[in-house]
Coordinates of C-alpha atoms in Angstrom, one line a residue:
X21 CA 9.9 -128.9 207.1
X22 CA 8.3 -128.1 210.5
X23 CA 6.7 -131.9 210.0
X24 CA 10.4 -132.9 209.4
X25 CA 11.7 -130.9 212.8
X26 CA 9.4 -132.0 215.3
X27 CA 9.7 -135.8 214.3
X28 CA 13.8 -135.2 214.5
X29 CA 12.9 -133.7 218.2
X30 CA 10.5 -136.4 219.4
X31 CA 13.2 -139.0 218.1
X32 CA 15.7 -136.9 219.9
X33 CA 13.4 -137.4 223.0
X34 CA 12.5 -140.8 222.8
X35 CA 16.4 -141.9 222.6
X36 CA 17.0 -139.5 225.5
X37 CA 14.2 -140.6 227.8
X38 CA 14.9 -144.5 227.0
X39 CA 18.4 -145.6 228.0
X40 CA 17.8 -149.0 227.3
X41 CA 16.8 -148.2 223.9
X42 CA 19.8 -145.6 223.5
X43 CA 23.0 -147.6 225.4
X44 CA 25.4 -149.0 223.7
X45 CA 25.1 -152.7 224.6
X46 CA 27.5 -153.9 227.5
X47 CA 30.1 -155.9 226.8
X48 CA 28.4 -158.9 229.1
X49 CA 25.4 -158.6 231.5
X50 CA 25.5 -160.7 234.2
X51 CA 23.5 -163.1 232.3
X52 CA 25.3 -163.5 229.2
X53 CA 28.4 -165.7 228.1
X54 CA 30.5 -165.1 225.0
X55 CA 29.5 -167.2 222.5
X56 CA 30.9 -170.3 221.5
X57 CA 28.9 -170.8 218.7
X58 CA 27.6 -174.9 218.4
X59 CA 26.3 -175.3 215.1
X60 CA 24.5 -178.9 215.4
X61 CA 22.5 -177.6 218.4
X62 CA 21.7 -174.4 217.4
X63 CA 19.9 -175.8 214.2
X64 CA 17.9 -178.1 216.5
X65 CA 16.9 -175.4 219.0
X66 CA 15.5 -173.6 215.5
X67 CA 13.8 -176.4 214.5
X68 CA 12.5 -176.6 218.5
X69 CA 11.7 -172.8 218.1
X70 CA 9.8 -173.5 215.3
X71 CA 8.1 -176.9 216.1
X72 CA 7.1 -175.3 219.9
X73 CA 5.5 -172.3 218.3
X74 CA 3.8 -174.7 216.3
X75 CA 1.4 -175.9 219.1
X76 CA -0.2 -172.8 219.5
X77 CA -1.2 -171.4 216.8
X78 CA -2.7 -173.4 214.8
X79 CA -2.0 -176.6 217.2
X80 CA -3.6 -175.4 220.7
X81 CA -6.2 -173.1 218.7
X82 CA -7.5 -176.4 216.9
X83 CA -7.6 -178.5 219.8
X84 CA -9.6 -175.8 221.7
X85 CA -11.1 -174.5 218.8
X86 CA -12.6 -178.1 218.4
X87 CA -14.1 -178.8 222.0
X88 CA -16.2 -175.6 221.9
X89 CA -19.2 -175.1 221.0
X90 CA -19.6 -174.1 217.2
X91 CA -20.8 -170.3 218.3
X92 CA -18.2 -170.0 219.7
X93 CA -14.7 -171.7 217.9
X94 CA -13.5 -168.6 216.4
X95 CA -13.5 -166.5 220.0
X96 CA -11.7 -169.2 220.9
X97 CA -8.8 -169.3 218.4
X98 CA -8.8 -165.7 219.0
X99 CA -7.2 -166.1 222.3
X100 CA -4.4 -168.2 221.3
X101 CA -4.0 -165.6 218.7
X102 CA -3.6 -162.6 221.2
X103 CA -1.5 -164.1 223.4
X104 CA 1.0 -164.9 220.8
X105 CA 1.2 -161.2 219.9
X106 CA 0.9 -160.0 223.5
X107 CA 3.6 -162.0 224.8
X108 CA 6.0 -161.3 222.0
X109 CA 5.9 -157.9 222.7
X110 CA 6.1 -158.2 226.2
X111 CA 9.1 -160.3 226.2
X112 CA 11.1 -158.2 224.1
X113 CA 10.1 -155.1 226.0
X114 CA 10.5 -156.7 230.0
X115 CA 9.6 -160.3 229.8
X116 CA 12.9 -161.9 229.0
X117 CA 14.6 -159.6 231.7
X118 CA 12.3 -160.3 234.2
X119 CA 12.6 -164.2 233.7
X120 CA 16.2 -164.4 232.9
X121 CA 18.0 -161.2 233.8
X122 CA 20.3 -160.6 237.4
X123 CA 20.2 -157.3 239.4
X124 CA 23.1 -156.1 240.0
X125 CA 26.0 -158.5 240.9
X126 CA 23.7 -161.1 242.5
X127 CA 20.7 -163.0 241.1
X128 CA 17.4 -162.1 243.2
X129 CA 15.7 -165.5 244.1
X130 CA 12.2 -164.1 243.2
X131 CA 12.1 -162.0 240.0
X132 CA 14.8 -160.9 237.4
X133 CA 16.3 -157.8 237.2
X134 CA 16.2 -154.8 233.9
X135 CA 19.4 -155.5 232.4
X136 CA 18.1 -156.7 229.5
X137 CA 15.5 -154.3 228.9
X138 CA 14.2 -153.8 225.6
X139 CA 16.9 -156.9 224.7
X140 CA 19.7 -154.1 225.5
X141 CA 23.3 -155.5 225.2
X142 CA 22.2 -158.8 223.2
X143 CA 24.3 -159.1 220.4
X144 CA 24.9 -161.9 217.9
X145 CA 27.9 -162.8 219.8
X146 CA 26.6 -163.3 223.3
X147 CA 24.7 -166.2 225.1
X148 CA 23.0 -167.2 227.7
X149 CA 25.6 -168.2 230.4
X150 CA 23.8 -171.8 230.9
X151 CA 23.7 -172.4 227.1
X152 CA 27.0 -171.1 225.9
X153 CA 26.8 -172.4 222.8
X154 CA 23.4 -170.9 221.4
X155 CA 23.4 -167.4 220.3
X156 CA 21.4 -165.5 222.6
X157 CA 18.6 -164.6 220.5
X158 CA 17.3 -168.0 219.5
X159 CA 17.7 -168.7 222.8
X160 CA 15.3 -165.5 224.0
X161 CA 12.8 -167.1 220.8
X162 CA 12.9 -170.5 221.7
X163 CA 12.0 -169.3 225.7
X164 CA 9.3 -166.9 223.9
X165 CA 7.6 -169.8 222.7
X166 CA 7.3 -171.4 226.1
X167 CA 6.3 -168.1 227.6
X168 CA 3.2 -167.7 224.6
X169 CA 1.4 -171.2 225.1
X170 CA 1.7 -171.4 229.0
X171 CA -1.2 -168.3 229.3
X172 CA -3.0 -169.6 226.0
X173 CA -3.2 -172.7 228.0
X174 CA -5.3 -170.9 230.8
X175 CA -8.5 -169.8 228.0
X176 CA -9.2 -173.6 228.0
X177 CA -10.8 -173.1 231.6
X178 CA -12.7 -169.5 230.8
X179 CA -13.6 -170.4 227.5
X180 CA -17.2 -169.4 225.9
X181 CA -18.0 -167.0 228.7
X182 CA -14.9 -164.0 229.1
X183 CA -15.4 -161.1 227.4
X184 CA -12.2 -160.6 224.9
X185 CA -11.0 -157.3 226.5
X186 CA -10.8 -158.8 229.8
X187 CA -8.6 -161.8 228.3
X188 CA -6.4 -159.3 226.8
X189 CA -6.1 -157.3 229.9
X190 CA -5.6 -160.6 231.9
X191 CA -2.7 -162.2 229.4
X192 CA -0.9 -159.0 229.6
X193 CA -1.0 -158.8 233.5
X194 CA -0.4 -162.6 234.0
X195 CA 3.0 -162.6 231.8
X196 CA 4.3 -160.1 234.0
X197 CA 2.9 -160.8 237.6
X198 CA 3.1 -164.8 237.5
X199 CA 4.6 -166.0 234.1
X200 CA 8.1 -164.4 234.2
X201 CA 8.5 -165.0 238.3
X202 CA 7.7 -168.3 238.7
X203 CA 9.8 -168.5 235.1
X204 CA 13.0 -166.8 236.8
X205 CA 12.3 -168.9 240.2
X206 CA 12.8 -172.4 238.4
X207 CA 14.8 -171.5 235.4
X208 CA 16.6 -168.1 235.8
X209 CA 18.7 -168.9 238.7
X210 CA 15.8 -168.0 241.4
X211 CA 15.2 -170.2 244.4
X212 CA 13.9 -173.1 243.4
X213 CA 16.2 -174.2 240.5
X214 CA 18.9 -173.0 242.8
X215 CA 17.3 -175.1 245.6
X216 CA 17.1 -178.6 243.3
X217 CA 13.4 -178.2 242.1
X218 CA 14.0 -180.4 238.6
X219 CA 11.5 -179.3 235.8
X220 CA 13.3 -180.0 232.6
X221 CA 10.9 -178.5 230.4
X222 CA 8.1 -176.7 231.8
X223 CA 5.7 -179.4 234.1
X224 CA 5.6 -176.6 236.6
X225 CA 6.7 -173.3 235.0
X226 CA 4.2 -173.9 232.2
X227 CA 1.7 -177.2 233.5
X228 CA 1.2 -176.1 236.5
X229 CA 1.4 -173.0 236.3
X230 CA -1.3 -172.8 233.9
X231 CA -3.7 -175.2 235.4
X232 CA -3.7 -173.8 238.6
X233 CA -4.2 -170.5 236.8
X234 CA -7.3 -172.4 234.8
X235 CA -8.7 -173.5 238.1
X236 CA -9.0 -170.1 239.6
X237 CA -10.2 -168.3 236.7
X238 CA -13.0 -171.3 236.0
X239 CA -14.1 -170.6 239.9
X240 CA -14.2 -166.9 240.0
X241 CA -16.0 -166.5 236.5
X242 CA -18.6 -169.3 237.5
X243 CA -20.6 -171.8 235.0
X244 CA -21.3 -171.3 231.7
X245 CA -25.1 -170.6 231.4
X246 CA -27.0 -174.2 231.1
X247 CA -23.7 -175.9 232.3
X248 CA -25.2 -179.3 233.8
X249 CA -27.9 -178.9 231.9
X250 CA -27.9 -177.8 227.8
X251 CA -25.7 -179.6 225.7
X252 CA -21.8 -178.9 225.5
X253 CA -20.2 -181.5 223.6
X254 CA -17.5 -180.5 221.3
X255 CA -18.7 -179.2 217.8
X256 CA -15.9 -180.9 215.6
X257 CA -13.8 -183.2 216.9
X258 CA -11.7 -183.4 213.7
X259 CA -10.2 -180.3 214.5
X260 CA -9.7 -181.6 218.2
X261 CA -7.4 -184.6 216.8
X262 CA -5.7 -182.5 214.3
X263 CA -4.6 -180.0 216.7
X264 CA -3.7 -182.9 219.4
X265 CA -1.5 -184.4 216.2
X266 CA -0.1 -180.6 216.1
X267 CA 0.7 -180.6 219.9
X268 CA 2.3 -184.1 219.5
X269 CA 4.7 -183.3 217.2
X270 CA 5.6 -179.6 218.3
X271 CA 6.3 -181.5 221.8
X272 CA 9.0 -183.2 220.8
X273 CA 10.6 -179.2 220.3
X274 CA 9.2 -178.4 223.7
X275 CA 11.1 -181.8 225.3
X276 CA 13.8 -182.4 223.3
X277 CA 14.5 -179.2 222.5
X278 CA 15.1 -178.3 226.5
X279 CA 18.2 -180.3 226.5
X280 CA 19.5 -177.2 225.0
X281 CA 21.7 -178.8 222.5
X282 CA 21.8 -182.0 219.8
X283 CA 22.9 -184.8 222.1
X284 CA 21.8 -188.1 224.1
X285 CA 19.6 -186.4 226.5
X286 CA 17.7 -185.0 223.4
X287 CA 17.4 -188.6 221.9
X288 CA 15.9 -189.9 225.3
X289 CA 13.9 -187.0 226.0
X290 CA 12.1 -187.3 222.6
X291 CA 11.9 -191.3 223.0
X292 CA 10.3 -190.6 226.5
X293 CA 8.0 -187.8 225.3
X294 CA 6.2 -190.4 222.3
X295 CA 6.3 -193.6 224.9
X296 CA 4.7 -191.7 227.9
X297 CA 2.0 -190.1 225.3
X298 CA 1.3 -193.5 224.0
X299 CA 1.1 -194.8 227.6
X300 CA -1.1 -192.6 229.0
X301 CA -4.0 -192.4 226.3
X302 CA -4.1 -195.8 226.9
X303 CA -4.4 -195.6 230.9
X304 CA -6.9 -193.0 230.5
X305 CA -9.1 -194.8 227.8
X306 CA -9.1 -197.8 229.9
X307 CA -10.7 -196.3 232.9
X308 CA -13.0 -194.6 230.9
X309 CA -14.0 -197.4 229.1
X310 CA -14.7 -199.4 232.5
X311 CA -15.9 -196.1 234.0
X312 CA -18.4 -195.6 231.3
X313 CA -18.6 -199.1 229.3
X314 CA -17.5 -197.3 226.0
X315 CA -14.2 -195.4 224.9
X316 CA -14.3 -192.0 222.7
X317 CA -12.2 -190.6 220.4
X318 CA -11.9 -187.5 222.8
X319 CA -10.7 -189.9 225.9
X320 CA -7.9 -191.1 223.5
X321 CA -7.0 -187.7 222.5
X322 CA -7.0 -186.1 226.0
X323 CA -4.8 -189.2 227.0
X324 CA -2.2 -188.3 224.7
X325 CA -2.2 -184.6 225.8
X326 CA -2.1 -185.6 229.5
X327 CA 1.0 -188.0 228.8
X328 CA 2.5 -185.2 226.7
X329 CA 2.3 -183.1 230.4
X330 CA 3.2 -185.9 232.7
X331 CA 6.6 -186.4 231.2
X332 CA 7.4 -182.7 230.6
X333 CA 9.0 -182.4 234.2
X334 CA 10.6 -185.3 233.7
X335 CA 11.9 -185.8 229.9
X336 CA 15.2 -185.7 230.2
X337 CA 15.9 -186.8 233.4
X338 CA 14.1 -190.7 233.5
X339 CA 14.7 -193.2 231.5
X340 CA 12.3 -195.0 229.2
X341 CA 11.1 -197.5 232.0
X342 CA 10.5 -194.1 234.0
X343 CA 8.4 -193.0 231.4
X344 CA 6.2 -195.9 230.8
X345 CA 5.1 -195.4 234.5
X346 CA 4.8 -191.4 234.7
X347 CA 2.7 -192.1 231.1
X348 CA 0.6 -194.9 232.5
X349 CA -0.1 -192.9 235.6
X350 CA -1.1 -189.9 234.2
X351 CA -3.8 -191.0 232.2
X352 CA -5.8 -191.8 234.8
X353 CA -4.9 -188.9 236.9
X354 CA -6.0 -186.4 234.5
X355 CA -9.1 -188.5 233.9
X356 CA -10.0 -188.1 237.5
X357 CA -9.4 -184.4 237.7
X358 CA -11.0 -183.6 234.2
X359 CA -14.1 -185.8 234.4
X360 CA -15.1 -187.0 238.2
X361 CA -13.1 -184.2 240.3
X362 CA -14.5 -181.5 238.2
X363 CA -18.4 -183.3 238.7
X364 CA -17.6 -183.5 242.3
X365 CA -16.6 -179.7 242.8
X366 CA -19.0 -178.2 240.2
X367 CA -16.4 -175.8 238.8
X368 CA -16.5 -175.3 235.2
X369 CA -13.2 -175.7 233.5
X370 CA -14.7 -175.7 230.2
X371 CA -11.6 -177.4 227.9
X372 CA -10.4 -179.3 231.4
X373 CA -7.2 -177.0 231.6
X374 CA -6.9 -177.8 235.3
X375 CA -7.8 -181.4 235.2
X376 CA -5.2 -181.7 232.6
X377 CA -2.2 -179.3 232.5
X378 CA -2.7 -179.0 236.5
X379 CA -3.3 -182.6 237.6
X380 CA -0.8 -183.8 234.6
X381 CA 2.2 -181.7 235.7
X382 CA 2.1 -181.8 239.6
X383 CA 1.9 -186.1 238.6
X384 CA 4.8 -185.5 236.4
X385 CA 7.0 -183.4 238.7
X386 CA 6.4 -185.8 241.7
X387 CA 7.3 -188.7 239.9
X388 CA 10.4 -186.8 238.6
X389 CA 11.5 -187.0 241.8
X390 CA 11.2 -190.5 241.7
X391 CA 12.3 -192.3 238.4
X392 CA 15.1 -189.4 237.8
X393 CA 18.2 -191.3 237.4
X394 CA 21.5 -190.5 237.3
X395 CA 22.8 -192.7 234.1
X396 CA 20.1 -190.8 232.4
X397 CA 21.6 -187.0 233.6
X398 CA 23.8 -186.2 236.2
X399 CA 21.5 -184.0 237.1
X400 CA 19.1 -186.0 238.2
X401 CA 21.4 -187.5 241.5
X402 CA 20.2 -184.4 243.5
X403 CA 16.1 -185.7 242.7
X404 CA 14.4 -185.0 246.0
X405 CA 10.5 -186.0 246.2
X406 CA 10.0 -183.9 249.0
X407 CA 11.8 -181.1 247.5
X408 CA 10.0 -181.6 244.5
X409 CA 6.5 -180.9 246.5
X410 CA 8.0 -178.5 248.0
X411 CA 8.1 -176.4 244.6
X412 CA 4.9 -177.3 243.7
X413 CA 3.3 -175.5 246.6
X414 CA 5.4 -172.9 245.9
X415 CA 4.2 -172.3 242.2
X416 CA 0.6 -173.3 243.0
X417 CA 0.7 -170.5 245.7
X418 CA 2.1 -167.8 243.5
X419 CA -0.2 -168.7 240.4
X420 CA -3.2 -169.1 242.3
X421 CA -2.9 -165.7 244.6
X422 CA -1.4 -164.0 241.7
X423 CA -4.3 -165.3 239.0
X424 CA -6.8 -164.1 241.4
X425 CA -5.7 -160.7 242.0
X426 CA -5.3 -160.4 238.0
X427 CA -8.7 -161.9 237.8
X428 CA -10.0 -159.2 240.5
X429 CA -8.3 -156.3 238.3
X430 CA -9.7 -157.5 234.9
X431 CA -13.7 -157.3 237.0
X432 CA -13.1 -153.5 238.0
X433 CA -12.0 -152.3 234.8
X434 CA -12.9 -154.3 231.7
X435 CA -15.5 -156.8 233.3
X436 CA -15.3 -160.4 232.8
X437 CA -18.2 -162.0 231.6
X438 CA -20.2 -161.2 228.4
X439 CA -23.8 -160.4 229.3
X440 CA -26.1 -163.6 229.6
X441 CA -27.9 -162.6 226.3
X442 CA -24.3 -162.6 224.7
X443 CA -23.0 -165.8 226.2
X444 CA -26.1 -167.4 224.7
X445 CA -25.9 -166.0 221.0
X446 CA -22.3 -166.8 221.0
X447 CA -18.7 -165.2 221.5
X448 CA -18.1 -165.4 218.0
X449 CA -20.8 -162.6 216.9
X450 CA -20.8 -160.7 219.9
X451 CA -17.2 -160.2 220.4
X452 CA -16.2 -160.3 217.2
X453 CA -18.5 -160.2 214.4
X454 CA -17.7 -162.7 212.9
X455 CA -19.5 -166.3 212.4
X456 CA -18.6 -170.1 211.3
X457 CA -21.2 -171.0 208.7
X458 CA -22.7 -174.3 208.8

């Protein structure tokens, strides 16, 4: 009975303390439309929910998971793992405000506001003002799974020498301090969507973003022990190519699905996302097959992946021509980042996060600017180069300060590195205790 009492009286306490657990849910935040319920596009924007968490877990944990080496594959699925359960918890508890709510009357141009704290006053019969006719809550899932890949992204450049409680400790921090701002600057009504910055599904908020990110954290942690000199070749390709397949195809939710509804900017952006792919693996295999007289099965794979990132900005605003180009450009781009930029500089971005996701989207969101066309969207007659660099520099200057002072955190509490002795044996054992048998 006394059990019974005091868990009434901490329940009592906790609904007291928490208003946004406790209110009763607004009739609409400042956000929210009512909702005019679209059928058609609601059941794509599932499927899109679905196929966009597809490419992280298993998609991006294969593709990584591949390129390491074999002591170290499982650390490495591990932190696509974690940041799928750290960022779901986040955005229901302040991530989805943050990136998407308004304080007060007006929107502030930097960072969202509480409203929607804990989800309070979402119901099944509000939306998202710009997307009237989803329900709200697919439309907080399908941003969730945007918001989960863009920091898993980011373990490509740290991989097989962070400890795991420092990535933990560095997902949760980087949602919150770079993610959901840069997220609320392009997307939520913040100053650079408001401003004309186009990035229809993510070449900033989540490319470059994350490769940016990837570059700092390669720089700060420094080389992997023997990097230049032991051999680092991926363990299993297989599982590289079967993961790209799983990022191909869960791409055409991350493109087509940003059109927000069932309709001709969906069709293009999916017919834009497969040709630019196709375009760039084979502008990137053909410099490295002049580069260095034979092509691999990797160069083809990263090509698809780079194309995949060059048109994100860009899907449904170009039209097929416009693709072709930002595809056939950003093959070789990336190649130069991931392979002779990354030589020159001596960082080591172990899985080439930077030299793909960061090289990739700032190609893709420049050349938005300049094959966006108006029969496409009518969006796209406000495309601006200039304006489009403009919000580049904004988001590489806010990912790269804020990844560093996450990065500077993570050293003074949890560490970074594993111990050399540890790096050597491998993350899997020594972080985890658990092995890959041969």
């Amino acid at each position: 009975m006394i059990r019974k009492s005091l868990a009434l009286a901490a329940l009592c306490c906790l609904v007291t303390a928490s208003p946004a657990l406790a209110a009763p849910a607004a009739p609409l935040l400042a956000h929210q439309a009512t909702l005019e319920l679209n059928e058609a596009s609601s059941a794509w924007i599932l499927t899109s929910t679905a196929l966009v968490l597809l490419m992280t877990l298993p998609g991006l944990a294969l593709f990584y998971g591949g390129m390491v080496r074999r002591k170290n594959v499982i650390a490495t699925i591990a932190h696509s793992t974690a940041a799928l359960a750290i960022v779901t918890v986040l955005w229901f508890v302040v991530g989805y405000s943050l990136s998407f709510g308004v304080s007060g009357e007006a929107t502030n141009p930097y960072i969202g506001g509480l409203e929607a704290l804990f989800l309070n006053g979402v119901t099944p019969t509000t939306a998202f003002a710009a997307a009237p006719g989803l329900p709200e809550f697919l439309w907080i899932a399908y941003q969730l799974t945007f918001a989960i890949i863009t920091p898993a992204l980011i373990a490509g450049a740290f991989a097989e020498r962070i400890k795991f409680s420092a990535s933990i400790l560095f997902f949760f921090l980087w949602h919150l301090i770079v993610y959901a701002p840069i997220c609320h600057q392009v997307w939520g009504g913040g100053w650079l969507g408001s401003w004309g910055v186009l990035d229809f599904a993510g070449g900033a908020v989540v490319h470059v973003n994350s490769g940016v990110a990837g570059l700092v954290a390669a720089i700060v942690l420094g080389q992997r022990h023997g990097f230049g000199r032991d051999n680092m070749a991926p363990h299993n390709l297989a599982f590289t190519a079967i993961g790209t397949g799983l990022l191909f195809v869960g791409w055409l939710g991350f493109n087509a699905g940003s059109a927000w509804a069932a309709d001709a900017i969906a069709g293009v952006a999916a017919l834009n996302t497969i040709l630019a792919a196709a375009a760039a693996a084979i502008g990137w295999t053909a410099v490295e097959w002049f580069a260095h007289k034979r092509p691999t099965l990797l160069g083809l794979l990263s090509g698809i992946v780079a194309g995949l990132v060059g048109i994100t900005p860009a899907a449904g605003f170009v039209d097929p021509k416009g693709a072709f180009f930002i595809g056939i450009l950003s093959g070789p781009a990336c190649f130069v980042g991931a392979v002779w930029l990354k030589k020159l500089l001596k960082y080591d971005d172990s899985l080439d996060a930077f030299g793909i996701h960061g090289i990739g989207g700032m190609v893709g969101a420049i050349l938005t600017g300049v094959f966006a066309s108006a029969a496409i969207n009518p969006v796209s007659e406000g495309a601006d180069v200039v304006k489009q660099i403009v919000g580049l520099l904004a988001v590489v200057a806010w990912s790269g300060i804020g990844t560093w002072v996450i990065l500077m955190i993570c050293k003074f509490t949890t560490g970074l590195r594993v111990t050399k002795e540890d790096e050597i044996e491998g993350l899997d054992y020594t972080q985890h205790g658990e092995t890959i048998h041969q």
